[in-house]
XYZ file of C-alpha atoms in Angstrom:
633
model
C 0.000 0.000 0.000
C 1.318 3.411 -1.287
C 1.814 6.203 1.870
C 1.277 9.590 0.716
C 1.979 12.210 3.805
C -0.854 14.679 2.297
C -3.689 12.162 2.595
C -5.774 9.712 4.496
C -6.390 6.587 5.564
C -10.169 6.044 4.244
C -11.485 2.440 2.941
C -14.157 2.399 0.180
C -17.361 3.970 -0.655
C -20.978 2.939 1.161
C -23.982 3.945 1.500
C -26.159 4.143 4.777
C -29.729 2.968 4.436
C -30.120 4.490 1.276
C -28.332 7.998 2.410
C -26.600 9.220 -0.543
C -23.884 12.196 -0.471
C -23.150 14.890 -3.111
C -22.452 18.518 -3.509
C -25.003 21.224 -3.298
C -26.358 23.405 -5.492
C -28.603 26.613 -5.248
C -32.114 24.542 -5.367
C -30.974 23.101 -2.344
C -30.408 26.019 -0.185
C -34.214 26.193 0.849
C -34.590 22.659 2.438
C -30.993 23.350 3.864
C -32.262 26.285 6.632
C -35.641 24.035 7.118
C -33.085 21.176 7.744
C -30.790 23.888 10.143
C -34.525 24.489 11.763
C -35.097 21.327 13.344
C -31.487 21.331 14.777
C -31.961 23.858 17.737
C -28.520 23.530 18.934
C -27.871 25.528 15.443
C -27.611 28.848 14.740
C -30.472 29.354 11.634
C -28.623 31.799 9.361
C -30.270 33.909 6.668
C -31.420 31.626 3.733
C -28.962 34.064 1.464
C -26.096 33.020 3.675
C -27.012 28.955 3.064
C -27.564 30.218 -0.944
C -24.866 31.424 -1.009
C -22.869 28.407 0.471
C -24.693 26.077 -1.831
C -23.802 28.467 -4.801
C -19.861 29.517 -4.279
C -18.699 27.000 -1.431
C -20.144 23.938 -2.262
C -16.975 22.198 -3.289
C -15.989 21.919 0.278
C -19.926 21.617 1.448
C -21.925 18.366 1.901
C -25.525 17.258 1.187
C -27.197 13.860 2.398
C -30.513 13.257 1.150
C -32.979 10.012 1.280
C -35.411 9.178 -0.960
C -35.259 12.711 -2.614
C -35.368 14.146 1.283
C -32.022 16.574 2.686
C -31.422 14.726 5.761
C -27.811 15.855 6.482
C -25.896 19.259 5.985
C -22.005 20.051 6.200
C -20.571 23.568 6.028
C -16.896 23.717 5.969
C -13.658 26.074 5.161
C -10.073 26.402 4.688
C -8.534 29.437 4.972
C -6.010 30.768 3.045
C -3.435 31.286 5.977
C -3.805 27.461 6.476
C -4.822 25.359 3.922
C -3.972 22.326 5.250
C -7.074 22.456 7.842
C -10.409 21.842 6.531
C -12.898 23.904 9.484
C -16.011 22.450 10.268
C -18.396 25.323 10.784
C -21.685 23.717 10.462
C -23.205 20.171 10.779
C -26.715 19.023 10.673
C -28.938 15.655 10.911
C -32.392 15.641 10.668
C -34.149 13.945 13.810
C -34.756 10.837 12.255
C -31.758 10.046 10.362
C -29.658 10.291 13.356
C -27.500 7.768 14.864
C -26.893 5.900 11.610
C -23.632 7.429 10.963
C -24.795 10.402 8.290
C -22.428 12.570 10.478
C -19.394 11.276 10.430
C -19.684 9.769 6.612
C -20.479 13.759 5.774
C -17.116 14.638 6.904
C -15.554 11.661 5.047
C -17.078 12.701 2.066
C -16.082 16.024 2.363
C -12.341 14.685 2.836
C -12.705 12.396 -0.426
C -13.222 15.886 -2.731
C -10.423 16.502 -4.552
C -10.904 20.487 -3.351
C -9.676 18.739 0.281
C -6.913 16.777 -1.347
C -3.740 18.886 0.857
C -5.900 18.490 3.948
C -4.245 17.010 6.972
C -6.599 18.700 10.024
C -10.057 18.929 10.853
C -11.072 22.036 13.229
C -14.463 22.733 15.255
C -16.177 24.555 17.768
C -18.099 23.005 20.197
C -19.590 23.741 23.782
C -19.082 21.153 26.491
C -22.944 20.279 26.907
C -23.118 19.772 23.105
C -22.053 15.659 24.100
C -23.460 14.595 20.597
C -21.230 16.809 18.320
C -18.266 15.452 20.962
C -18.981 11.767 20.161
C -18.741 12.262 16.549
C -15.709 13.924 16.202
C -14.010 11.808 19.125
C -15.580 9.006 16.618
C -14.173 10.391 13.752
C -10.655 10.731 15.066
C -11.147 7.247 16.509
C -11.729 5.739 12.866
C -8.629 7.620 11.115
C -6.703 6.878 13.791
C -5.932 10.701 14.657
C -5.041 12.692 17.447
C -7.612 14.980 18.835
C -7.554 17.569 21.428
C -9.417 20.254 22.798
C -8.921 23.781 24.213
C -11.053 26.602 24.962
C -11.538 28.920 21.824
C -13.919 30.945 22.662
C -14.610 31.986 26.285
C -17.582 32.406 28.095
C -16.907 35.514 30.106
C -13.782 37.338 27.641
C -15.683 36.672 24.350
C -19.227 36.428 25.160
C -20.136 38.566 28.102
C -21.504 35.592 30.740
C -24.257 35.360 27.481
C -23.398 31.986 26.709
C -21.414 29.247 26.749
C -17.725 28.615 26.158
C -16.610 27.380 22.020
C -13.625 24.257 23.062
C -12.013 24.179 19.827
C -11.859 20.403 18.451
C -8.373 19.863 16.597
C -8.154 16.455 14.152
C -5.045 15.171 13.159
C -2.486 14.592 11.415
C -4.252 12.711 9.657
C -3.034 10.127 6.317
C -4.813 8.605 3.935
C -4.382 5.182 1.511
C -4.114 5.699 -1.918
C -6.038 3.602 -4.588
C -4.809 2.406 -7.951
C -6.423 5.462 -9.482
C -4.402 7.952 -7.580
C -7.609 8.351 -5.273
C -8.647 8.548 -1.763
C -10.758 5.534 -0.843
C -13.512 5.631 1.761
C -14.497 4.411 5.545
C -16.064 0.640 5.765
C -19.096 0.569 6.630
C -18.798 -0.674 9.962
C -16.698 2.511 10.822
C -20.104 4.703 10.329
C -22.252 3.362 13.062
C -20.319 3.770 16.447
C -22.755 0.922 17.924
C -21.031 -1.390 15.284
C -17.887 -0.379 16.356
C -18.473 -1.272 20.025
C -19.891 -4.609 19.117
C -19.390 -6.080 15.589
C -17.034 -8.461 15.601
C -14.767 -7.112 12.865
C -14.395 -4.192 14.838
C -10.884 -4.293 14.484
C -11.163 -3.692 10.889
C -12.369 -0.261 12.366
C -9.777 0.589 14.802
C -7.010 -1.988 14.438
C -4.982 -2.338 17.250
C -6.719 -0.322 19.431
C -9.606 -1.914 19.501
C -10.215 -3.220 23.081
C -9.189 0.161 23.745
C -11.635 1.742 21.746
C -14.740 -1.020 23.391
C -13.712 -1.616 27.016
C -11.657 1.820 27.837
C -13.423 5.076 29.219
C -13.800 7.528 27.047
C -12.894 10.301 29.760
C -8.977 8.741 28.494
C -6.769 11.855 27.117
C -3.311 11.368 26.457
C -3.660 8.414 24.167
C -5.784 10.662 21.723
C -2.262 12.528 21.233
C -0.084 9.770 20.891
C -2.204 6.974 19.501
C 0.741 3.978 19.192
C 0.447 0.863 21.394
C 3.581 1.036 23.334
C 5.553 -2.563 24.949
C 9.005 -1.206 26.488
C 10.674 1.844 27.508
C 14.423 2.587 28.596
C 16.077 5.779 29.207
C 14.564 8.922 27.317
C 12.782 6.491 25.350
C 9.708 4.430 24.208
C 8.896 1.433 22.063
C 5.804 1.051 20.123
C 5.148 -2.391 19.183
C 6.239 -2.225 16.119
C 9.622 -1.186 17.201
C 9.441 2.286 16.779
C 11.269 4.689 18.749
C 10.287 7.815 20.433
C 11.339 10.134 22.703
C 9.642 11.066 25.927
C 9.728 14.519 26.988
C 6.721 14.277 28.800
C 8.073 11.482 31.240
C 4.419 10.222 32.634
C 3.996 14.347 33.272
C 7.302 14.496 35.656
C 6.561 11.248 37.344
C 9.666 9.501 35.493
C 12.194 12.152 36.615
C 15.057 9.317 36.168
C 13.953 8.304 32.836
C 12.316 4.730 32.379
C 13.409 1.746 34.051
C 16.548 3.662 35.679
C 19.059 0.289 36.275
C 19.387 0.486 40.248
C 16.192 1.296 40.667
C 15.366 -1.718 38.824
C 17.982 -4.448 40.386
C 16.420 -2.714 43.692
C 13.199 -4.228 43.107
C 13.986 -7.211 41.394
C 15.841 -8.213 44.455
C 13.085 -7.396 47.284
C 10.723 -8.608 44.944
C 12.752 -12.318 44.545
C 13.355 -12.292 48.427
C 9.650 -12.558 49.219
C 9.413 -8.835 50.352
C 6.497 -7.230 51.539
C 4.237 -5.975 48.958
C 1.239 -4.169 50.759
C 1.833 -3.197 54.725
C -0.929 -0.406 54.974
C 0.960 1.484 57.862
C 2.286 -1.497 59.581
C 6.201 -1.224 60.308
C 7.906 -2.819 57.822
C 11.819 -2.813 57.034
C 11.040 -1.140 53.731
C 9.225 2.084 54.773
C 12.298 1.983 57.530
C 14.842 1.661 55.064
C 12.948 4.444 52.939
C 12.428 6.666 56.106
C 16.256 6.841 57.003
C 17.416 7.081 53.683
C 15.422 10.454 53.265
C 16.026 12.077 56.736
C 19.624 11.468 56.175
C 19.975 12.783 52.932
C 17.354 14.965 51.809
C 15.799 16.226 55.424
C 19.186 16.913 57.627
C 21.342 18.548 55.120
C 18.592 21.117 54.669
C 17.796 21.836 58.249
C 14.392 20.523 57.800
C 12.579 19.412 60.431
C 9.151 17.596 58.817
C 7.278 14.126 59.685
C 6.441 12.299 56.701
C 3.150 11.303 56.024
C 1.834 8.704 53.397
C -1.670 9.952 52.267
C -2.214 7.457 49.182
C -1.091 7.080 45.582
C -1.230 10.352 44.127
C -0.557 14.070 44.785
C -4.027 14.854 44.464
C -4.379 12.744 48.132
C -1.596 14.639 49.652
C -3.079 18.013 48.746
C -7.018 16.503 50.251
C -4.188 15.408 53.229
C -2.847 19.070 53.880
C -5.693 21.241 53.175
C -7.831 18.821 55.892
C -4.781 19.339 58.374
C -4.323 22.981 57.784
C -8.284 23.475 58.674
C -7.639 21.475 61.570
C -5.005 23.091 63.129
C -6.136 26.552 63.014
C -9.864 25.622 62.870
C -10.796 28.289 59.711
C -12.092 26.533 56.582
C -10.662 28.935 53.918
C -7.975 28.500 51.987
C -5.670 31.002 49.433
C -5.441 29.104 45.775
C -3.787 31.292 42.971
C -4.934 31.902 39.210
C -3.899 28.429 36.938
C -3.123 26.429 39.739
C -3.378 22.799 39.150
C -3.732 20.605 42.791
C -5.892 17.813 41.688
C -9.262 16.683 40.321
C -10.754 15.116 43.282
C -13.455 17.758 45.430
C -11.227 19.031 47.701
C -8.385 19.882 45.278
C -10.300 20.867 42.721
C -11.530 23.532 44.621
C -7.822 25.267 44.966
C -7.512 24.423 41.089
C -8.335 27.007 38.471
C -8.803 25.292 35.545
C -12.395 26.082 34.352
C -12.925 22.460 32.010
C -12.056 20.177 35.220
C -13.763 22.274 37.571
C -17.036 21.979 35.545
C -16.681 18.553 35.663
C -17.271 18.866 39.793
C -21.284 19.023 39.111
C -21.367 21.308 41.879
C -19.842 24.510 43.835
C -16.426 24.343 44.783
C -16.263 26.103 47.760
C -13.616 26.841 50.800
C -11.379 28.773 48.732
C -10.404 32.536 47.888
C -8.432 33.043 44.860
C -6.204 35.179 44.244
C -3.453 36.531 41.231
C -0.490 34.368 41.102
C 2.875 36.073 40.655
C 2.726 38.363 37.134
C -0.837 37.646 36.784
C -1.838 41.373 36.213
C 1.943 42.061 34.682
C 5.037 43.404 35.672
C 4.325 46.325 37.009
C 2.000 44.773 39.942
C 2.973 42.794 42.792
C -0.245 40.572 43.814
C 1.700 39.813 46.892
C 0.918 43.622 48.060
C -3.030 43.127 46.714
C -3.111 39.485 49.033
C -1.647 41.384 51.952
C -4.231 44.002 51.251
C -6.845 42.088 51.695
C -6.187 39.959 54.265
C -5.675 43.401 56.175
C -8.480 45.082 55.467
C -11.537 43.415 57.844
C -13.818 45.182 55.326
C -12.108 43.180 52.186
C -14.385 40.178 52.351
C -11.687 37.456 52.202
C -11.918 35.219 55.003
C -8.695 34.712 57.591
C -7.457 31.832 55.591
C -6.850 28.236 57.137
C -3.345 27.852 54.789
C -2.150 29.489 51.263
C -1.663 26.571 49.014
C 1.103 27.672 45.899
C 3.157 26.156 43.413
C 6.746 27.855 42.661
C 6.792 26.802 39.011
C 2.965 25.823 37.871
C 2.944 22.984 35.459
C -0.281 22.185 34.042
C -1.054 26.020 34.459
C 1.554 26.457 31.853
C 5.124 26.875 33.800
C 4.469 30.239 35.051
C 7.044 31.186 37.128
C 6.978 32.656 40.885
C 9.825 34.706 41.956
C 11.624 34.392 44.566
C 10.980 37.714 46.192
C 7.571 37.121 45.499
C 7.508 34.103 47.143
C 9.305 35.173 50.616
C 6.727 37.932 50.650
C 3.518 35.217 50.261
C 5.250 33.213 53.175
C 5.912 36.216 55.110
C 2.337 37.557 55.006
C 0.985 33.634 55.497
C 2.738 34.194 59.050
C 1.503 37.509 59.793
C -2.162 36.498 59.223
C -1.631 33.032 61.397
C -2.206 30.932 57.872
C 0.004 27.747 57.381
C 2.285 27.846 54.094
C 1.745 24.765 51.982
C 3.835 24.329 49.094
C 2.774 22.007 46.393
C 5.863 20.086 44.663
C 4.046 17.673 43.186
C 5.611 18.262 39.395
C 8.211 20.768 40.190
C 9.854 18.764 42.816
C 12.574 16.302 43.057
C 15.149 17.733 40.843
C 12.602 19.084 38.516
C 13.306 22.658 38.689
C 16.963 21.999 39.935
C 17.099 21.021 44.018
C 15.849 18.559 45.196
C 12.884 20.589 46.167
C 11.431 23.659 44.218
C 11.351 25.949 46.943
C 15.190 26.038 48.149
C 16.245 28.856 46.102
C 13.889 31.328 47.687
C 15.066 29.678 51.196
C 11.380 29.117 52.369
C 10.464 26.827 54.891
C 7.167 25.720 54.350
C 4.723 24.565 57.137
C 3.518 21.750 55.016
C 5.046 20.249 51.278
C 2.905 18.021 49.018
C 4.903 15.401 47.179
C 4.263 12.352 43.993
C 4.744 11.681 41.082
C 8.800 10.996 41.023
C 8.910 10.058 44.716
C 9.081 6.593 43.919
C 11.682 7.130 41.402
C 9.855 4.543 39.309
C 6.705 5.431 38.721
C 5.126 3.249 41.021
C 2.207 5.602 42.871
C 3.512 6.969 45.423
C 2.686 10.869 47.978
C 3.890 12.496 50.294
C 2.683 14.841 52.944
C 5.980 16.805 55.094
C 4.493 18.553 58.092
C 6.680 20.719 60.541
C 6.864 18.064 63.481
C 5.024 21.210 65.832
C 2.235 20.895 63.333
C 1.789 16.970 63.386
C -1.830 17.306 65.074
C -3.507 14.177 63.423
C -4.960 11.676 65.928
C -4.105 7.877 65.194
C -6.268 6.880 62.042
C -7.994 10.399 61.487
C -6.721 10.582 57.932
C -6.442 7.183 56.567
C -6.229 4.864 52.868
C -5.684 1.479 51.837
C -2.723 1.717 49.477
C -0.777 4.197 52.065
C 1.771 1.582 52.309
C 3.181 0.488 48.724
C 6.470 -1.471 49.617
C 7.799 -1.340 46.225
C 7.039 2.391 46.055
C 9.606 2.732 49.316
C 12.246 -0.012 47.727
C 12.340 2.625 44.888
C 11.999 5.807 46.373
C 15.191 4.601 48.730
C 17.355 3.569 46.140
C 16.840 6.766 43.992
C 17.875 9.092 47.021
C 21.135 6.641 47.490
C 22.218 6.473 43.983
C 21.144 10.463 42.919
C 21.069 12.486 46.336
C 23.971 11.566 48.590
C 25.820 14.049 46.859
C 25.731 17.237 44.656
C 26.470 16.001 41.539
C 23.541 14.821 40.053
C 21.815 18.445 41.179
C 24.883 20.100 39.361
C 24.274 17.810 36.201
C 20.691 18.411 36.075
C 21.332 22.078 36.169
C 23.797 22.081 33.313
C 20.765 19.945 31.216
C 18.153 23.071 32.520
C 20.431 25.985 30.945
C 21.341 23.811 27.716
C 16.810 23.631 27.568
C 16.963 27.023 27.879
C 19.162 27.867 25.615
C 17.511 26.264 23.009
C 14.355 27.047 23.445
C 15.466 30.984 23.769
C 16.957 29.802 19.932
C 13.581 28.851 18.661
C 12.073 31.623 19.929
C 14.379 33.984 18.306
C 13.209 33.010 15.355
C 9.536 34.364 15.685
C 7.959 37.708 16.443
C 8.136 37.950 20.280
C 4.018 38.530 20.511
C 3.527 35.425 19.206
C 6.436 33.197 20.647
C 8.040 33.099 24.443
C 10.179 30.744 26.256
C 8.907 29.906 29.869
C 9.739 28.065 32.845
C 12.566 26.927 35.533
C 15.051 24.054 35.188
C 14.262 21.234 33.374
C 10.341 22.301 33.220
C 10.683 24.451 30.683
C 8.622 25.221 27.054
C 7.694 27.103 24.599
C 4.296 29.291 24.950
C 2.704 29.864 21.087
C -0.323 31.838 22.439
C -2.835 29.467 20.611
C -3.823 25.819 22.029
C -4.470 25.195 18.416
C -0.960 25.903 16.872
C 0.484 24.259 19.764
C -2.045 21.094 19.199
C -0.276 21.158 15.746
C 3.150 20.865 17.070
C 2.825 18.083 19.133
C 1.065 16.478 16.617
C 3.680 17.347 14.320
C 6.451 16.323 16.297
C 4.593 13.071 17.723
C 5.039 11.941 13.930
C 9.035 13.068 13.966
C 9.506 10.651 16.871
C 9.181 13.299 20.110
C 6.786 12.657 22.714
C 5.683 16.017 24.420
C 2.647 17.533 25.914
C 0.741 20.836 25.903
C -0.204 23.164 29.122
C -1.828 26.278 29.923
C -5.097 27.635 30.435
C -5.735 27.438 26.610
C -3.256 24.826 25.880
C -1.310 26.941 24.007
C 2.306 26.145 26.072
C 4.407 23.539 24.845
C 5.497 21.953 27.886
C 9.287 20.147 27.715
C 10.020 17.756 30.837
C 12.680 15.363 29.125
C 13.655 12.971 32.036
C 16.865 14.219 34.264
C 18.978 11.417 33.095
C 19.043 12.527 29.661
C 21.857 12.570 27.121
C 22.728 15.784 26.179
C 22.752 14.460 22.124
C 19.118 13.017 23.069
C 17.935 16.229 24.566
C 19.381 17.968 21.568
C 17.635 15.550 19.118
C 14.340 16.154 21.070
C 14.546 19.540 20.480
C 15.389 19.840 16.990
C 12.327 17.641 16.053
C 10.481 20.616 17.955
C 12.211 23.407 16.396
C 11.506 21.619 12.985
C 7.852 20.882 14.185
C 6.934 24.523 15.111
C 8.883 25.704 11.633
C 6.548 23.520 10.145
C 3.084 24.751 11.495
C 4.266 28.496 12.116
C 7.127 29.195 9.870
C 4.658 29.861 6.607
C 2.623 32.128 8.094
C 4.144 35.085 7.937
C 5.139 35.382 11.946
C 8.726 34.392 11.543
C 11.378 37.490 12.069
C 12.986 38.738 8.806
């Protein structure tokens, strides 16, 4: 079969129950906005505007009709400044030719014209309670085998005044096509069209290949696998293998949780052996030599050389249960229920957490108020020229302000998912200071930025803070087994036996790991030093790309080795990991909009590897932005 990087992957024509697909003309236009009519999620346009469609766009339009009846309508674009993306600006099924797979074949069929030949993306606007329009495209992208992602486009509040909802922009693609003999596109099978089918016929494989028990038996609330659709089998290093044997490069590192790259050899040989000698694999809190061995290993060499004086506690798996852990503490000890979150924060998706996060699309997810918290403007939220530290101490001062003497101010030095916005470090010392002065406990959330992430071992050494209470995960373990941890100031330990419990508190093989990783990277300064060598050489580059395009439109942001490139549109950026997913590099997006390209390459990384990873991204962003007229003459 003949690859052709401009075109899809679409099987031969059908029909569905007598549906038949075609261009349309002006005669059309009238049954068109009756058609739009009984759609009342649809905007009804003048019936010029759907003339004038049928008249001088129809060669990138589509028209179902059945038994001389229009029963399906597409409306599409490509604009000049990017050809390559085919924008889907208005689909419609009549009532009772729904759910037969008229949607997604209109799209196909748009696709097969030879107008859409170049096209390698599909674009749309949708709002999150439109479910119907989100299960065709995610359908769509699921039959092509496509990456799809979505940011907010347009928002609620900026662009439309509280009047209505939010537009997430839906992003297709790359996409590729098969070629027939005749030099032509060929179309879906027919058990692609009807997503029932593809949940139960048993050629459903034909549909989706080898993802197909993905595609039946997986959740469709799954997210990074719609970026980097590839079955992967084994990973080393700064690198994955699909099954197939191809090789990528991770730069997104299970989002930080991989700081030593994958299967890191002493970690490894660590486990193998406790694992072969019968260790213990589940000990709740029990005492158990490998939570001892773990313990000392970390007061001796990340705890005492600091001067910190914390009592560890194990919360569950995951950061989001050390951040429910500190926040229910922090109300506990000083017996106020609000707490200080900051603009973009990410601390979690469960209740608790979510209510210090910021992001808008997982808070709606909630199904209902998210309350406890103030929030405030993090560090350079307002710009430059204002310090929000002065505003928070402001408030807290004034007893007319309305803010609420807070239980604890929860904060992030470097915020990931937010899209590695940066504290400073006198901006920091001046949140802790005025925590103190108001009696509120200082929590610092190093969930992503810690453990060599952003240089130390944890994020908040360079401003010299000492933190009441520090949320840890994700590379704790040093393996990615789940792992969290919850550092209290041993004056603030106030829990009574059991008060905050879980079952998986005590993961053995999470504390084999976690030990050997502080004895073989820790005990000494050199892997620090090494790590910050890696963080200037990712700066560097990235400042290099960024040279090469009009400020306004391209910045380099971050600390350390959490570091990336912010393009100012989640779209673009879609594009570029997308782009760069097919060149072999692994990396994610972050940001309120998506629109940062977020680099965390594991620690251990070669400096040729990191170098390699970043000129597939320089070559990937040249290749979505460097035509449109924003690079610098």
């Amino acid at each position: 079969m003949v690859r052709d990087s401009q075109s899809f992957s679409l099987p031969r024509t059908v029909q569905l129950s007598g549906v038949t697909f075609r261009e349309p003309t002006e005669i059309n236009a009238a049954d068109i906005w009756e058609l739009i009519a009984k759609c009342p999620q649809l905007d009804r346009n003048s019936l010029y505007c759907e003339l004038l469609l049928c008249a001088d766009f129809s060669d990138t339009c589509v028209l179902a009709e059945r038994a001389g009846e229009v029963v399906g309508w597409l409306a599409t674009y490509r604009r000049p400044s990017e050809p390559s993306t085919l924008f889907i600006w208005q689909i419609a099924v009549h009532p009772e030719a729904r759910n037969i797979g008229v949607g997604k074949k209109l799209i196909i069929s748009a696709l097969n014209r030879r107008s859409c030949r170049g096209v390698t993306h599909i674009n749309a606007t949708v709002t999150l309670s439109n479910r119907a329009s989100k299960l065709l495209f995610e359908g769509v992208a699921r039959d092509l085998r496509a990456p799809i992602r979505q940011a907010v486009r347009f928002d609620r509040d900026i662009h439309f005044k509280g009047q209505r909802e939010s537009e997430y922009m839906i992003a297709i693609g790359p996409i590729e096509r098969s070629i027939g003999p005749a030099g032509l596109p060929v179309d879906l099978p027919s058990q692609c069209l009807n997503k029932e089918a593809t949940m139960t016929d048993g050629n459903a494989s034909d549909c989706v290949g080898e993802f197909a028990i993905f595609n039946h038996l997986e959740s469709e609330v799954r997210s990074y696998a719609r970026s980097f659709p590839v079955v992967f089998s084994t990973a080393r290093g700064a690198q994955l293998f699909a099954r197939d044997g191809t090789a990528y490069l991770d730069f997104l590192m299970g989002c930080s949780s991989l700081n030593y790259g994958h299967n890191p050899p002493e970690l490894k040989s660590a486990l193998a052996d406790y694992i072969a000698s019968d260790g213990i694999t589940h000990g709740l809190d029990l005492y158990n030599e490998a939570k001892e061995s773990f313990l000392r290993e970390f007061h001796e060499t990340i705890l005492t050389p600091r001067q910190l004086d914390y009592v560890v506690q194990f919360p569950g798996p995951t950061g989001t249960n050390a951040v429910e852990a500190a926040l229910k503490l922090a109300r506990k000890i000083t017996g106020r229920p609000n707490i200080i979150a900051f603009t973009n924060g990410f601390h979690g998706v469960s209740l608790g957490a979510l209510s210090c996060t910021g992001n808008r699309f997982h808070r709606a997810a909630a199904g209902q108020l998210l309350g406890g918290v103030t929030r405030l403007p993090y560090d350079g939220y307002l710009g430059s020229a204002v310090d929000t530290a002065d505003y928070f101490d402001r408030l807290l001062s004034d007893p007319s302000s309305g803010v609420d003497a807070p239980a604890a101010v929860i904060v992030e030095t470097v915020q990931g998912e937010g899209g590695l916005n940066v504290a400073g470090t006198e901006w920091l010392r001046k949140v802790a200071a005025i925590a103190r002065k108001h009696g509120a406990l200082l929590i610092i959330d190093d969930v992503q930025a810690g453990v060599g992430r952003t240089d130390a071992f944890f994020s908040f050494e360079a401003a010299g803070l000492r933190p009441d209470i520090v949320t840890m995960a994700k590379s704790i373990s040093g393996y990615g087994l789940p792992m969290a941890l919850v550092l209290i100031d041993r004056q603030l330990d106030k829990w009574e036996p059991g008060e905050h419990n879980g079952t998986s508190r005590g993961n053995c093989h999470a504390f084999v790991t976690a030990r050997a990783a502080l004895e073989h990277f820790w005990r000494t300064d050199s892997f620090a030093a090494s790590v910050r060598e890696k963080g200037n050489l990712l700066k560097s580059r990235l400042d290099q790309i960024a040279r090469k395009y009009d400020r306004g439109r391209v910045s380099v942001k971050g600390r350390g080795m959490m570091r990336g490139i912010d393009l100012k549109s989640g779209e673009i950026a879609g594009q570029v990991i997308s782009t760069a997913f097919q060149k072999g590099l692994i990396v994610e997006t972050a940001g309120p909009k998506d629109e940062v390209v977020k680099c965390l390459p594991p620690l251990v990384v070669r400096e040729d590897q990191l170098s390699q990873g970043l000129d597939i991204l320089e070559g990937a962003i040249e290749s979505v932005i460097g035509s449109t007229g924003h690079m610098v003459a």
